[in-house]
Amino acid sequence: MELASVTGLSPATVSNLVKSLQSSGVVQTSATVRSGRRAQAVSLVRSSDLAVGVHVGRRSFEVLIADASWSVSAQQRLPLPVEHRYDTTLDRVALLVAELAEQVGASMDDVAAVGLAIPAPDGLLPEGLAGWGEVDAVDVLGRRLGRPVTAIKEADAVAVAESRYGALRSIPSALVIRAGHAIDGSIVIGGAPHPVSGRSLGPLATCAPIRVDGSAAAAPAAASTRLPRSRPWPTCCG
C-alpha cells in the first residue's frame, strides 16, 4: 500500500508491476510487518556492478562499497599520518578497496566505477592535502585499481549526498558549507552542485554571481558578490 500511495497507482497496478519486475530479476520481495499487518517489502536485486566511494582527508581516509540499490555493503575508515604521501596513501586505498570487495564476495571486475572525494577547494587537484601538489589523483588511483575513477571536491560530495539522502531532499537550491581543516562550499541548484568560476567558493568571495535558476547574472564576479536574494537560501553544513 505504501508504494501505491507514493506513486498514486492502484494497489492492483502496483502488484502487477512488482510481479513483472520480479520475474525480470530486477526486484525481490520479502515478508514483513507494517502497522501490525503482514506485508511484502520490495527491494532491488543486488547488481553485479558495484560502486566504490573513496574519501581521502587530511587525517583519515574512508572506503565504502555499494550496489545498484545504493545499499552500502562494506565500509571502513582508517587513520592517516600528518602530511601523508600521495603514493603511500593511494596504495593503501587500493588495497582496502580490494579487501572490501572480497568481503562482499566480489572482485575488481565487479566494480563499475570509483568515486573519489578530496579536499580540493581550488579545483580537482588535491592542493588541500599537504605534499600532494600537482598530483593527478584520478590517474594514479585509476592505474592502481584498473577501474575508471571520477573525482569531486569534498564540498560538492557533501552537497550531492545531502540533496539525495539528507537535509536537502526536495530543496532545489541551497548553499552547502563544509568546515573542517579548511572551509569550502558548494552551490546547489536543481539538486546538483553548480560549477562556479574563480577559486571555487574560496570561500564565497570570488563566486561568479548566479541566479537561482542557474543562469549567470550580468554583474562581473568580484569580492562584493552576494548570493541572489530572490528567495531564502537554505544552508547545510557538512
Coordinates of C-alpha atoms in Angstrom, one line a residue:
M1 CA 0.0 0.0 0.0
E2 CA 2.9 2.4 0.6
L3 CA 4.1 2.1 -3.0
A4 CA 0.5 2.7 -4.1
S5 CA 0.1 5.9 -2.0
V6 CA 3.5 7.2 -3.0
T7 CA 3.1 6.6 -6.8
G8 CA -0.6 7.3 -7.0
L9 CA -1.2 4.0 -8.7
S10 CA -3.8 1.5 -7.7
P11 CA -2.8 -1.4 -5.5
A12 CA -3.6 -3.8 -8.3
T13 CA -1.4 -1.9 -10.7
V14 CA 1.5 -1.8 -8.3
S15 CA 1.1 -5.6 -7.6
N16 CA 1.3 -6.3 -11.4
L17 CA 4.3 -4.1 -11.9
V18 CA 6.1 -5.7 -8.9
K19 CA 5.4 -9.2 -10.3
S20 CA 6.7 -8.1 -13.7
L21 CA 9.9 -6.6 -12.3
Q22 CA 10.4 -9.7 -10.1
S23 CA 10.1 -12.1 -13.0
S24 CA 12.7 -10.0 -14.8
G25 CA 15.1 -10.3 -11.8
V26 CA 15.0 -6.5 -11.1
V27 CA 13.4 -6.6 -7.7
Q28 CA 12.8 -9.1 -4.9
T29 CA 10.2 -9.4 -2.2
S30 CA 10.3 -10.5 1.4
A31 CA 7.7 -10.9 4.2
T32 CA 7.5 -8.0 6.7
V33 CA 5.0 -6.4 9.1
R34 CA 3.6 -2.9 8.7
S35 CA 1.3 -1.4 11.4
G36 CA 0.7 -4.9 12.8
R37 CA -0.3 -6.3 9.5
R38 CA 1.5 -8.7 7.2
A39 CA 3.0 -7.1 4.1
Q40 CA 5.7 -7.6 1.4
A41 CA 8.8 -5.5 1.3
V42 CA 10.1 -4.8 -2.2
S43 CA 13.8 -4.1 -2.8
L44 CA 16.1 -4.0 -5.8
V45 CA 18.1 -7.2 -6.5
R46 CA 21.8 -6.6 -6.0
S47 CA 23.5 -5.8 -9.3
S48 CA 26.8 -7.4 -10.2
D49 CA 28.0 -3.9 -10.8
L50 CA 29.3 -2.3 -7.7
A51 CA 30.2 1.3 -7.0
V52 CA 33.1 2.3 -4.7
G53 CA 33.3 5.6 -2.8
V54 CA 36.6 6.9 -1.5
H55 CA 37.1 9.9 0.7
V56 CA 40.7 11.0 1.3
G57 CA 41.1 13.7 4.0
R58 CA 43.9 15.2 5.9
R59 CA 43.9 12.7 8.8
S60 CA 42.0 9.7 7.6
F61 CA 40.5 8.0 4.5
E62 CA 37.3 6.0 4.1
V63 CA 36.2 3.5 1.5
L64 CA 32.7 2.1 1.0
I65 CA 31.1 -0.3 -1.5
A66 CA 27.5 0.0 -2.6
D67 CA 25.4 -1.9 -5.1
A68 CA 22.8 -0.7 -7.6
S69 CA 20.2 -0.2 -4.9
W70 CA 22.6 2.3 -3.2
S71 CA 22.8 -0.1 -0.2
V72 CA 26.2 0.0 1.4
S73 CA 27.7 -3.5 1.6
A74 CA 31.0 -2.7 3.2
Q75 CA 32.7 0.3 4.7
Q76 CA 35.9 1.1 6.6
R77 CA 37.8 4.2 7.8
L78 CA 41.5 4.2 8.6
P79 CA 43.7 7.0 10.1
L80 CA 46.4 8.8 8.2
P81 CA 49.6 10.5 9.5
V82 CA 50.0 14.2 9.2
E83 CA 51.3 15.2 5.7
H84 CA 50.8 11.7 4.3
R85 CA 52.4 10.9 1.0
Y86 CA 50.1 10.5 -2.0
D87 CA 51.7 7.3 -3.3
T88 CA 51.6 5.5 0.1
T89 CA 48.0 6.7 0.8
L90 CA 46.6 5.7 -2.6
D91 CA 48.4 2.3 -2.3
R92 CA 46.5 1.8 1.0
V93 CA 43.3 2.9 -0.6
A94 CA 43.7 0.4 -3.5
L95 CA 44.4 -2.4 -1.0
L96 CA 41.4 -1.6 1.1
V97 CA 39.1 -1.4 -1.9
A98 CA 40.2 -4.9 -2.9
E99 CA 39.8 -6.2 0.6
L100 CA 36.3 -4.8 0.9
A101 CA 35.3 -6.2 -2.5
E102 CA 36.5 -9.6 -1.4
Q103 CA 34.4 -9.3 1.8
V104 CA 31.2 -8.9 -0.2
G105 CA 32.1 -11.8 -2.4
A106 CA 33.1 -9.7 -5.4
S107 CA 36.3 -8.8 -7.3
M108 CA 37.5 -5.7 -9.0
D109 CA 35.9 -6.9 -12.2
D110 CA 32.5 -6.4 -10.5
V111 CA 33.3 -2.7 -9.8
A112 CA 31.8 -0.4 -12.4
A113 CA 33.3 2.8 -11.2
V114 CA 35.1 4.6 -8.3
G115 CA 34.2 8.0 -6.9
L116 CA 36.9 10.0 -5.2
A117 CA 36.2 12.9 -2.8
I118 CA 39.2 15.0 -1.9
P119 CA 39.8 18.4 -0.3
A120 CA 40.4 20.5 -3.4
P121 CA 39.0 24.0 -2.9
D122 CA 40.6 25.3 -6.0
G123 CA 39.6 22.6 -8.4
L124 CA 40.2 18.9 -8.6
L125 CA 44.0 18.9 -7.9
P126 CA 44.3 17.9 -4.2
E127 CA 46.1 21.1 -3.2
G128 CA 44.3 20.9 0.2
L129 CA 46.5 17.9 1.0
A130 CA 50.0 18.9 2.1
G131 CA 52.7 17.4 -0.2
W132 CA 50.3 16.3 -2.9
G133 CA 51.0 19.4 -5.0
E134 CA 50.1 18.8 -8.7
V135 CA 49.3 15.1 -8.2
D136 CA 46.7 13.7 -10.6
A137 CA 45.0 11.5 -8.0
V138 CA 42.4 10.3 -10.6
D139 CA 45.1 8.9 -12.9
V140 CA 47.2 7.5 -10.1
L141 CA 44.3 5.7 -8.3
G142 CA 42.8 4.6 -11.7
R143 CA 46.0 2.9 -12.6
R144 CA 46.3 1.2 -9.2
L145 CA 42.7 -0.1 -9.3
G146 CA 42.4 -0.7 -13.1
R147 CA 38.9 0.9 -12.9
P148 CA 37.6 4.3 -14.0
V149 CA 37.8 6.9 -11.3
T150 CA 35.9 10.2 -11.0
A151 CA 37.0 12.9 -8.6
I152 CA 34.8 15.5 -6.8
K153 CA 35.8 18.0 -4.2
E154 CA 34.6 17.4 -0.6
A155 CA 32.0 20.2 -0.5
D156 CA 30.4 19.0 -3.8
A157 CA 30.3 15.5 -2.4
V158 CA 28.5 16.7 0.7
A159 CA 26.1 18.6 -1.5
V160 CA 25.3 15.6 -3.6
A161 CA 24.8 13.4 -0.5
E162 CA 22.6 15.9 1.3
S163 CA 20.5 16.5 -1.9
R164 CA 19.8 12.8 -2.5
Y165 CA 19.6 11.4 1.0
G166 CA 19.8 14.1 3.6
A167 CA 18.7 17.5 4.7
L168 CA 18.3 18.9 1.2
R169 CA 15.9 16.4 -0.3
S170 CA 13.1 18.2 -2.1
I171 CA 15.0 21.5 -1.7
P172 CA 16.1 22.7 -5.2
S173 CA 18.6 25.5 -4.2
A174 CA 21.0 25.7 -1.3
L175 CA 24.4 26.8 -0.1
V176 CA 26.4 24.0 1.4
I177 CA 29.4 24.8 3.7
R178 CA 32.0 22.2 4.6
A179 CA 34.0 23.2 7.6
G180 CA 37.0 21.1 8.6
H181 CA 40.7 21.7 8.4
A182 CA 39.7 24.2 5.7
I183 CA 36.5 25.8 4.7
D184 CA 34.9 25.2 1.3
G185 CA 31.4 25.4 -0.1
S186 CA 29.1 24.3 -2.9
I187 CA 26.1 26.0 -4.5
V188 CA 23.3 23.6 -5.2
I189 CA 20.8 24.4 -8.0
G190 CA 18.2 22.0 -9.2
G191 CA 19.5 19.4 -6.8
A192 CA 23.1 19.3 -8.2
P193 CA 26.3 21.3 -7.5
H194 CA 26.6 24.3 -9.7
P195 CA 30.0 25.0 -11.2
V196 CA 31.4 28.4 -10.5
S197 CA 34.4 30.3 -11.8
G198 CA 37.4 31.6 -9.8
R199 CA 38.6 29.9 -6.7
S200 CA 35.5 27.7 -6.3
L201 CA 33.8 29.1 -3.2
G202 CA 37.2 30.3 -1.9
P203 CA 35.2 30.7 0.4
L204 CA 32.4 32.6 -1.4
A205 CA 34.1 35.9 -2.2
T206 CA 35.1 35.1 -5.7
C207 CA 32.0 33.2 -6.8
A208 CA 30.5 34.2 -10.2
P209 CA 27.1 35.8 -9.5
I210 CA 24.3 33.4 -10.5
R211 CA 20.6 33.3 -10.2
V212 CA 18.5 30.6 -8.5
D213 CA 17.5 29.3 -12.0
G214 CA 21.2 28.6 -12.7
S215 CA 21.8 31.4 -15.3
A216 CA 24.7 33.8 -15.0
A217 CA 24.0 37.2 -13.6
A218 CA 25.1 40.3 -15.6
A219 CA 27.3 41.7 -12.9
P220 CA 31.0 40.7 -13.0
A221 CA 32.5 38.5 -10.3
A222 CA 34.1 40.5 -7.5
A223 CA 34.8 40.5 -3.9
S224 CA 31.5 42.2 -3.3
T225 CA 29.5 39.5 -5.0
R226 CA 26.5 38.3 -2.9
L227 CA 24.2 35.4 -3.5
P228 CA 20.8 36.1 -5.1
R229 CA 18.1 37.4 -2.8
S230 CA 15.1 36.3 -4.8
R231 CA 14.4 33.6 -2.2
P232 CA 15.9 32.4 1.1
W233 CA 18.9 30.1 0.6
P234 CA 18.9 27.1 2.9
T235 CA 22.3 26.4 4.3
C236 CA 23.7 23.0 5.1
C237 CA 27.0 22.3 6.8
G238 CA 28.9 19.1 6.3

